[in-house]
Amino acid sequence: MSQWKNFSKGFFKENAVFVLFLGLCPTLGVTTSAINGMGMGLATTFVLVMSNLVVSLVKSQIPDKVRIPSFIVIIASFVTMVELLMQAYVPALFEQLGLFIPLIVVNCIVLGRAEAFASKNNVFSSIIDGFGMGLGFAMALTILGGVREILGSGTIFGLNLHLFPLDADGNPTTMIVFVLAPGAFIALGYLIVLINKINKKSAK
Amino acid sequence: MDYLIIIISAIFVNNIVLAQFLGICPFIGVSSKVETSAGMAGAVTFVMVIATIVTYLLQKYVLEAFGIAFMQTITFILVIAALVQLVEIILKKVSPTLYQALGIFLPLITTNCAVLGVAILAVQKDYNLMESVVFAVSNAIGFGLALIVFAGLREQMDLVNIPKGMKGVPIAFLVAGLLALAFMGFAGLV
């Protein structure tokens, strides 16, 4: 497999969210706006790349029986790093994402890639794989966050689009349900239908 | 009274699956039959309560006592992973029937973010031990409720005519959305 294919598979063909349905908790939980989705996606990408790197470096040293706990410790260390870094440099975003930052540890994508890819491939391929899957995940979260932000708040990346008519008090009459919990499920459902359609077309 | 607020808020108002988005993977993955959902709910309840107690004690008497609270994520996930293994071994010996019923779900629970999420939330909310236990039990009930109701709906969905592109996961998400919408009706309760 060429490195380009290895990198690009994470975006459409094996997109973690839209095709494999992995990492759904943060996907639904943090995507009330495009910027939140992107922040979460990039934080996960960092953990994914670093854990893939370390796992592929030490794969021959770890006995087969304890490999899952070892992977979890490696992943948890990088998650703690991200937690501390974000708390120091982007406190506002850290506040917004809240509980979902430590929960990167149980994101099935990270452990899944460590187990399915990094423990079997060389360091360079593993890093590329981490970047591809991570950025694909970030893309999915940004798209979902963008859709929800546009419909629910009438803005994108905080930029007002003036899409919705104003009510008597001068507030835009947006579809608030999309920034609330139900909207997350509904928006993701329709997005999956759309991505399936695109994937089917490109396969033909 | 405080306990009642914790219970109602965890089960209905801030339902762990439908409002807080924790434990979505099993929610979508294992919820095609009511029976398996009930099994999963049972296993999660078991692990969630024990994990919350153990992590609470660890947080209080080890992490905070030694000023190493930043190790929370690593410690908690290791505790949960070890606990799941332990529960599996003990169940196998003590109650083979229960092990048969819960067996296949136990390994899946390590990566169920609801368990880690509830453990961290209980610490964040500054609950005491008793409140943490009540919080864990109510969240587990909330998880089970959402899972079983959703499984019931999905069983019905096998019988209806669904547009081809929507079959499977997409329609499940839409139904989950409607269910979440219904649960929003509880919003004013607490």
Short mmCIF file of C-alpha atoms in Angstrom, two decimals:
data_model
loop_
_atom_site.label_atom_id
_atom_site.label_comp_id
_atom_site.label_asym_id
_atom_site.label_seq_id
_atom_site.Cartn_x
_atom_site.Cartn_y
_atom_site.Cartn_z
CA MET A 1 0.00 0.00 0.00
CA SER A 2 1.41 3.38 -0.96
CA GLN A 3 1.86 5.94 1.83
CA TRP A 4 -0.62 8.28 0.13
CA LYS A 5 -3.32 5.62 0.20
CA ASN A 6 -2.36 4.84 3.80
CA PHE A 7 -2.85 8.51 4.67
CA SER A 8 -6.02 9.22 2.71
CA LYS A 9 -8.02 6.15 3.75
CA GLY A 10 -8.93 7.87 7.02
CA PHE A 11 -10.87 10.60 5.24
CA PHE A 12 -13.50 8.75 3.25
CA LYS A 13 -13.07 5.02 2.70
CA GLU A 14 -12.34 4.18 6.34
CA ASN A 15 -13.50 7.36 8.04
CA ALA A 16 -13.68 6.57 11.74
CA VAL A 17 -16.98 8.33 12.38
CA PHE A 18 -18.99 8.07 9.18
CA VAL A 19 -17.98 4.59 8.05
CA LEU A 20 -16.56 2.64 11.01
CA PHE A 21 -18.78 4.29 13.67
CA LEU A 22 -15.92 4.56 16.17
CA GLY A 23 -15.39 7.34 18.68
CA LEU A 24 -19.03 8.34 18.67
CA CYS A 25 -19.19 9.74 22.21
CA PRO A 26 -16.92 12.75 21.61
CA THR A 27 -18.35 13.05 18.11
CA LEU A 28 -21.81 13.70 19.48
CA GLY A 29 -20.80 15.30 22.75
CA VAL A 30 -18.54 18.17 21.72
CA THR A 31 -19.77 19.17 18.27
CA THR A 32 -22.02 22.04 19.28
CA SER A 33 -19.81 24.30 17.16
CA ALA A 34 -17.26 23.82 14.39
CA ILE A 35 -14.38 25.11 16.51
CA ASN A 36 -15.12 22.69 19.36
CA GLY A 37 -15.25 19.80 16.90
CA MET A 38 -11.96 20.84 15.38
CA GLY A 39 -10.26 21.24 18.78
CA MET A 40 -11.38 17.80 19.87
CA GLY A 41 -10.35 16.31 16.51
CA LEU A 42 -6.86 17.80 16.70
CA ALA A 43 -6.38 16.74 20.33
CA THR A 44 -7.32 13.20 19.33
CA THR A 45 -5.00 13.37 16.31
CA PHE A 46 -2.07 14.27 18.57
CA VAL A 47 -2.79 11.33 20.89
CA LEU A 48 -3.30 9.01 17.93
CA VAL A 49 -0.05 9.94 16.18
CA MET A 50 2.04 9.79 19.36
CA SER A 51 0.56 6.51 20.59
CA ASN A 52 0.96 4.95 17.13
CA LEU A 53 4.59 6.13 17.11
CA VAL A 54 5.41 4.71 20.55
CA VAL A 55 3.46 1.49 20.07
CA SER A 56 5.22 0.74 16.79
CA LEU A 57 8.59 1.49 18.45
CA VAL A 58 8.09 -0.86 21.39
CA LYS A 59 5.93 -3.49 19.73
CA SER A 60 8.64 -6.15 19.73
CA GLN A 61 9.38 -5.61 23.45
CA ILE A 62 5.83 -6.12 24.72
CA PRO A 63 4.73 -9.67 25.50
CA ASP A 64 1.57 -10.54 23.63
CA LYS A 65 -0.46 -11.22 26.79
CA VAL A 66 -0.11 -7.78 28.33
CA ARG A 67 -0.20 -5.78 25.12
CA ILE A 68 -3.67 -4.23 25.62
CA PRO A 69 -2.92 -2.90 29.15
CA SER A 70 0.44 -1.63 27.90
CA PHE A 71 -1.22 0.18 25.00
CA ILE A 72 -3.71 1.72 27.42
CA VAL A 73 -0.91 3.05 29.64
CA ILE A 74 0.86 4.55 26.61
CA ILE A 75 -2.36 6.17 25.40
CA ALA A 76 -3.28 7.43 28.88
CA SER A 77 0.12 9.12 29.24
CA PHE A 78 -0.38 11.10 26.05
CA VAL A 79 -3.96 11.95 27.00
CA THR A 80 -2.69 13.35 30.31
CA MET A 81 -0.14 15.41 28.36
CA VAL A 82 -2.85 16.82 26.09
CA GLU A 83 -5.00 17.56 29.14
CA LEU A 84 -2.24 19.55 30.84
CA LEU A 85 -1.17 21.33 27.63
CA MET A 86 -4.72 22.37 26.78
CA GLN A 87 -5.40 23.53 30.30
CA ALA A 88 -2.31 25.74 30.09
CA TYR A 89 -2.60 27.17 26.57
CA VAL A 90 -6.27 27.02 25.52
CA PRO A 91 -8.21 27.14 28.82
CA ALA A 92 -11.45 28.30 27.15
CA LEU A 93 -11.55 25.33 24.79
CA PHE A 94 -10.47 23.01 27.61
CA GLU A 95 -13.44 24.25 29.62
CA GLN A 96 -15.82 23.66 26.70
CA LEU A 97 -14.63 20.13 25.96
CA GLY A 98 -14.51 19.28 29.66
CA LEU A 99 -15.00 15.62 30.45
CA PHE A 100 -14.35 14.53 26.88
CA ILE A 101 -10.61 15.30 27.05
CA PRO A 102 -9.78 12.58 29.61
CA LEU A 103 -12.22 10.35 27.76
CA ILE A 104 -9.93 10.32 24.69
CA VAL A 105 -8.35 7.44 26.59
CA VAL A 106 -11.36 5.23 25.94
CA ASN A 107 -11.85 6.44 22.38
CA CYS A 108 -11.97 3.18 20.44
CA ILE A 109 -10.18 4.76 17.46
CA VAL A 110 -6.94 5.24 19.38
CA LEU A 111 -6.77 1.76 20.89
CA GLY A 112 -8.12 0.30 17.65
CA ARG A 113 -5.32 1.80 15.54
CA ALA A 114 -2.67 0.79 18.10
CA GLU A 115 -3.92 -2.79 18.03
CA ALA A 116 -4.84 -3.12 14.36
CA PHE A 117 -2.12 -1.05 12.71
CA ALA A 118 0.77 0.21 14.84
CA SER A 119 1.47 -3.15 16.46
CA LYS A 120 1.98 -4.70 13.02
CA ASN A 121 3.63 -1.98 10.94
CA ASN A 122 6.83 0.06 10.93
CA VAL A 123 7.21 3.45 12.58
CA PHE A 124 6.84 5.61 9.48
CA SER A 125 3.65 3.90 8.23
CA SER A 126 2.21 4.06 11.75
CA ILE A 127 2.75 7.81 11.99
CA ILE A 128 1.16 8.33 8.57
CA ASP A 129 -1.74 6.12 9.59
CA GLY A 130 -2.17 8.10 12.81
CA PHE A 131 -2.23 11.39 10.91
CA GLY A 132 -4.68 10.06 8.32
CA MET A 133 -7.14 8.56 10.78
CA GLY A 134 -6.79 11.48 13.18
CA LEU A 135 -7.32 14.19 10.60
CA GLY A 136 -10.20 12.20 9.09
CA PHE A 137 -11.75 12.15 12.57
CA ALA A 138 -11.09 15.88 12.98
CA MET A 139 -12.68 16.50 9.58
CA ALA A 140 -15.79 14.54 10.53
CA LEU A 141 -16.12 16.44 13.82
CA THR A 142 -15.60 19.80 12.13
CA ILE A 143 -18.24 19.02 9.48
CA LEU A 144 -20.75 17.83 12.08
CA GLY A 145 -19.93 20.79 14.33
CA GLY A 146 -20.28 23.15 11.36
CA VAL A 147 -23.67 21.77 10.35
CA ARG A 148 -24.96 21.97 13.91
CA GLU A 149 -23.55 25.46 14.43
CA ILE A 150 -25.07 26.80 11.18
CA LEU A 151 -28.52 25.34 11.86
CA GLY A 152 -28.54 25.84 15.61
CA SER A 153 -26.83 29.21 16.10
CA GLY A 154 -26.71 30.65 12.57
CA THR A 155 -22.94 31.06 12.75
CA ILE A 156 -19.86 29.22 11.47
CA PHE A 157 -16.58 29.37 13.44
CA GLY A 158 -18.30 32.14 15.40
CA LEU A 159 -18.94 34.18 12.22
CA ASN A 160 -22.55 35.35 11.91
CA LEU A 161 -24.11 34.23 8.61
CA HIS A 162 -27.40 36.18 8.94
CA LEU A 163 -29.35 33.19 7.65
CA PHE A 164 -32.32 33.37 9.97
CA PRO A 165 -34.97 36.08 10.28
CA LEU A 166 -34.97 38.02 13.56
CA ASP A 167 -37.78 37.80 16.09
CA ALA A 168 -39.39 40.72 17.91
CA ASP A 169 -36.46 41.00 20.37
CA GLY A 170 -33.87 41.05 17.59
CA ASN A 171 -32.62 37.51 18.21
CA PRO A 172 -32.26 35.20 15.18
CA THR A 173 -34.91 32.44 15.07
CA THR A 174 -32.48 29.54 14.72
CA MET A 175 -33.25 25.83 15.03
CA ILE A 176 -32.00 25.57 18.58
CA VAL A 177 -32.64 21.82 18.72
CA PHE A 178 -29.49 21.28 16.64
CA VAL A 179 -27.15 22.55 19.35
CA LEU A 180 -29.02 20.47 21.94
CA ALA A 181 -28.59 16.72 22.43
CA PRO A 182 -31.27 15.42 19.99
CA GLY A 183 -29.86 17.50 17.14
CA ALA A 184 -26.52 15.72 17.45
CA PHE A 185 -28.08 12.33 16.73
CA ILE A 186 -30.28 13.61 13.93
CA ALA A 187 -27.54 15.60 12.18
CA LEU A 188 -25.10 12.68 12.35
CA GLY A 189 -27.76 10.28 11.01
CA TYR A 190 -28.32 12.40 7.92
CA LEU A 191 -24.58 13.01 7.43
CA ILE A 192 -23.94 9.24 7.42
CA VAL A 193 -26.58 8.80 4.70
CA LEU A 194 -24.85 11.51 2.65
CA ILE A 195 -21.34 10.06 3.09
CA ASN A 196 -22.60 6.57 2.20
CA LYS A 197 -24.03 8.00 -1.00
CA ILE A 198 -20.73 9.72 -1.88
CA ASN A 199 -18.70 6.60 -1.09
CA LYS A 200 -20.98 4.45 -3.22
CA LYS A 201 -20.69 6.86 -6.16
CA SER A 202 -16.91 7.02 -5.97
CA ALA A 203 -16.73 3.21 -5.81
CA LYS A 204 -18.57 2.86 -9.11
CA MET B 1 -33.88 14.77 49.48
CA ASP B 2 -30.42 15.32 48.01
CA TYR B 3 -30.30 11.69 47.03
CA LEU B 4 -33.63 11.95 45.28
CA ILE B 5 -32.35 14.88 43.22
CA ILE B 6 -29.23 12.93 42.25
CA ILE B 7 -31.34 9.91 41.27
CA ILE B 8 -33.92 11.73 39.16
CA SER B 9 -31.35 13.99 37.57
CA ALA B 10 -29.08 11.07 36.61
CA ILE B 11 -31.82 8.79 35.28
CA PHE B 12 -34.08 11.21 33.45
CA VAL B 13 -32.91 14.80 33.19
CA ASN B 14 -29.21 14.31 32.46
CA ASN B 15 -29.53 10.81 31.08
CA ILE B 16 -26.02 9.55 30.58
CA VAL B 17 -26.60 8.34 27.03
CA LEU B 18 -29.20 10.69 25.62
CA ALA B 19 -28.09 13.96 27.21
CA GLN B 20 -24.40 13.45 28.08
CA PHE B 21 -23.38 11.22 25.16
CA LEU B 22 -21.47 8.70 27.20
CA GLY B 23 -21.59 5.04 26.28
CA ILE B 24 -22.82 5.64 22.74
CA CYS B 25 -20.79 2.74 21.30
CA PRO B 26 -22.71 -0.01 23.14
CA PHE B 27 -25.88 2.06 22.74
CA ILE B 28 -25.67 1.81 18.95
CA GLY B 29 -23.69 -1.44 18.82
CA VAL B 30 -25.46 -3.90 21.15
CA SER B 31 -28.95 -2.51 21.12
CA SER B 32 -30.51 -4.55 18.32
CA LYS B 33 -32.24 -6.93 20.78
CA VAL B 34 -33.92 -6.25 24.12
CA GLU B 35 -32.37 -9.35 25.67
CA THR B 36 -28.74 -8.51 24.90
CA SER B 37 -29.37 -4.91 25.97
CA ALA B 38 -30.55 -6.10 29.35
CA GLY B 39 -27.40 -8.21 29.68
CA MET B 40 -25.20 -5.28 28.78
CA ALA B 41 -27.06 -3.02 31.20
CA GLY B 42 -26.52 -5.55 33.99
CA ALA B 43 -22.81 -5.86 33.34
CA VAL B 44 -22.38 -2.08 33.16
CA THR B 45 -24.27 -1.55 36.43
CA PHE B 46 -22.03 -4.05 38.15
CA VAL B 47 -18.75 -2.57 36.93
CA MET B 48 -19.84 1.06 37.15
CA VAL B 49 -20.76 0.86 40.83
CA ILE B 50 -17.63 -1.03 41.88
CA ALA B 51 -15.40 1.18 39.72
CA THR B 52 -16.88 4.36 41.18
CA ILE B 53 -16.30 3.17 44.74
CA VAL B 54 -12.71 2.11 44.08
CA THR B 55 -11.78 5.22 42.09
CA TYR B 56 -13.40 7.43 44.74
CA LEU B 57 -11.27 5.89 47.47
CA LEU B 58 -8.16 6.09 45.32
CA GLN B 59 -8.77 9.73 44.46
CA LYS B 60 -9.37 10.64 48.09
CA TYR B 61 -6.67 8.65 49.85
CA VAL B 62 -3.94 8.26 47.24
CA LEU B 63 -4.08 10.87 44.47
CA GLU B 64 -5.14 13.84 46.60
CA ALA B 65 -3.22 12.77 49.67
CA PHE B 66 0.04 12.68 47.69
CA GLY B 67 -0.81 15.68 45.49
CA ILE B 68 -0.68 13.76 42.23
CA ALA B 69 -4.21 14.48 40.99
CA PHE B 70 -2.91 14.89 37.43
CA MET B 71 -2.40 11.12 37.33
CA GLN B 72 -6.19 10.72 37.52
CA THR B 73 -6.78 9.59 33.94
CA ILE B 74 -4.05 6.95 33.93
CA THR B 75 -4.95 5.58 37.35
CA PHE B 76 -8.68 5.44 36.72
CA ILE B 77 -8.43 3.65 33.39
CA LEU B 78 -6.00 1.11 34.81
CA VAL B 79 -8.26 0.51 37.79
CA ILE B 80 -11.24 -0.02 35.53
CA ALA B 81 -9.34 -2.36 33.20
CA ALA B 82 -8.09 -4.39 36.15
CA LEU B 83 -11.53 -4.40 37.77
CA VAL B 84 -13.19 -5.74 34.66
CA GLN B 85 -10.67 -8.59 34.57
CA LEU B 86 -11.18 -9.26 38.27
CA VAL B 87 -14.97 -9.22 38.01
CA GLU B 88 -14.73 -11.63 35.11
CA ILE B 89 -12.55 -14.09 37.07
CA ILE B 90 -14.66 -13.86 40.23
CA LEU B 91 -17.95 -14.24 38.39
CA LYS B 92 -16.63 -17.29 36.58
CA LYS B 93 -15.90 -18.97 39.91
CA VAL B 94 -18.78 -17.72 42.06
CA SER B 95 -21.73 -17.59 39.72
CA PRO B 96 -21.29 -19.40 36.42
CA THR B 97 -24.87 -18.62 35.40
CA LEU B 98 -24.38 -14.90 35.82
CA TYR B 99 -21.04 -15.23 34.05
CA GLN B 100 -22.78 -16.94 31.16
CA ALA B 101 -25.28 -14.11 30.94
CA LEU B 102 -22.81 -11.21 31.26
CA GLY B 103 -19.66 -12.89 29.97
CA ILE B 104 -19.36 -11.57 26.46
CA PHE B 105 -20.17 -8.01 27.53
CA LEU B 106 -17.54 -7.69 30.22
CA PRO B 107 -14.44 -7.15 28.04
CA LEU B 108 -16.33 -4.50 26.08
CA ILE B 109 -16.89 -2.46 29.23
CA THR B 110 -13.25 -1.41 29.62
CA THR B 111 -13.68 0.88 26.63
CA ASN B 112 -17.17 1.98 27.62
CA CYS B 113 -16.67 5.65 28.31
CA ALA B 114 -19.73 5.72 30.56
CA VAL B 115 -17.82 3.88 33.29
CA LEU B 116 -14.77 6.16 33.23
CA GLY B 117 -17.06 9.16 32.70
CA VAL B 118 -19.17 8.47 35.78
CA ALA B 119 -16.06 7.85 37.90
CA ILE B 120 -14.57 11.20 36.85
CA LEU B 121 -17.90 13.04 37.15
CA ALA B 122 -18.43 11.78 40.69
CA VAL B 123 -15.02 13.21 41.65
CA GLN B 124 -15.64 16.47 39.77
CA LYS B 125 -18.99 16.98 41.49
CA ASP B 126 -17.33 16.59 44.87
CA TYR B 127 -19.72 13.90 46.07
CA ASN B 128 -19.03 11.98 49.25
CA LEU B 129 -18.82 8.18 49.14
CA MET B 130 -22.53 7.52 49.66
CA GLU B 131 -23.54 10.14 47.10
CA SER B 132 -21.04 8.70 44.63
CA VAL B 133 -22.57 5.25 45.00
CA VAL B 134 -26.10 6.61 44.52
CA PHE B 135 -24.85 8.61 41.53
CA ALA B 136 -23.25 5.51 39.96
CA VAL B 137 -26.32 3.33 40.52
CA SER B 138 -28.70 5.95 39.07
CA ASN B 139 -26.48 6.51 36.06
CA ALA B 140 -26.33 2.77 35.48
CA ILE B 141 -30.13 2.63 35.65
CA GLY B 142 -30.33 5.55 33.24
CA PHE B 143 -27.98 3.74 30.88
CA GLY B 144 -30.03 0.55 31.11
CA LEU B 145 -33.29 2.43 30.60
CA ALA B 146 -32.05 4.19 27.47
CA LEU B 147 -30.52 1.00 26.09
CA ILE B 148 -33.58 -1.17 26.64
CA VAL B 149 -36.12 1.39 25.38
CA PHE B 150 -33.95 1.94 22.32
CA ALA B 151 -33.61 -1.81 21.72
CA GLY B 152 -37.39 -2.15 21.88
CA LEU B 153 -37.75 0.55 19.26
CA ARG B 154 -35.12 -1.06 17.04
CA GLU B 155 -36.85 -4.43 17.22
CA GLN B 156 -39.97 -2.75 15.88
CA MET B 157 -37.97 -1.08 13.14
CA ASP B 158 -37.09 -4.43 11.57
CA LEU B 159 -40.73 -4.73 10.60
CA VAL B 160 -41.27 -1.38 8.94
CA ASN B 161 -40.43 -0.13 5.50
CA ILE B 162 -37.38 2.16 5.65
CA PRO B 163 -35.83 3.98 2.67
CA LYS B 164 -32.86 1.98 1.38
CA GLY B 165 -30.17 4.55 2.14
CA MET B 166 -31.40 4.99 5.72
CA LYS B 167 -31.35 1.33 6.75
CA GLY B 168 -29.19 0.26 9.68
CA VAL B 169 -27.15 2.86 11.51
CA PRO B 170 -28.56 6.11 10.03
CA ILE B 171 -32.15 5.32 11.02
CA ALA B 172 -30.89 4.23 14.45
CA PHE B 173 -29.38 7.69 14.94
CA LEU B 174 -32.61 9.39 13.90
CA VAL B 175 -34.60 7.26 16.34
CA ALA B 176 -32.05 8.03 19.06
CA GLY B 177 -32.53 11.71 18.26
CA LEU B 178 -36.28 11.44 18.71
CA LEU B 179 -35.77 9.51 21.95
CA ALA B 180 -33.44 12.25 23.19
CA LEU B 181 -36.08 14.77 22.24
CA ALA B 182 -38.60 12.86 24.35
CA PHE B 183 -36.20 12.80 27.29
CA MET B 184 -35.86 16.58 27.03
CA GLY B 185 -39.40 16.67 28.33
CA PHE B 186 -37.98 15.83 31.75
CA ALA B 187 -35.86 18.97 31.70
CA GLY B 188 -37.85 20.98 34.23
CA LEU B 189 -38.03 18.21 36.81
CA VAL B 190 -35.02 19.08 38.95
#
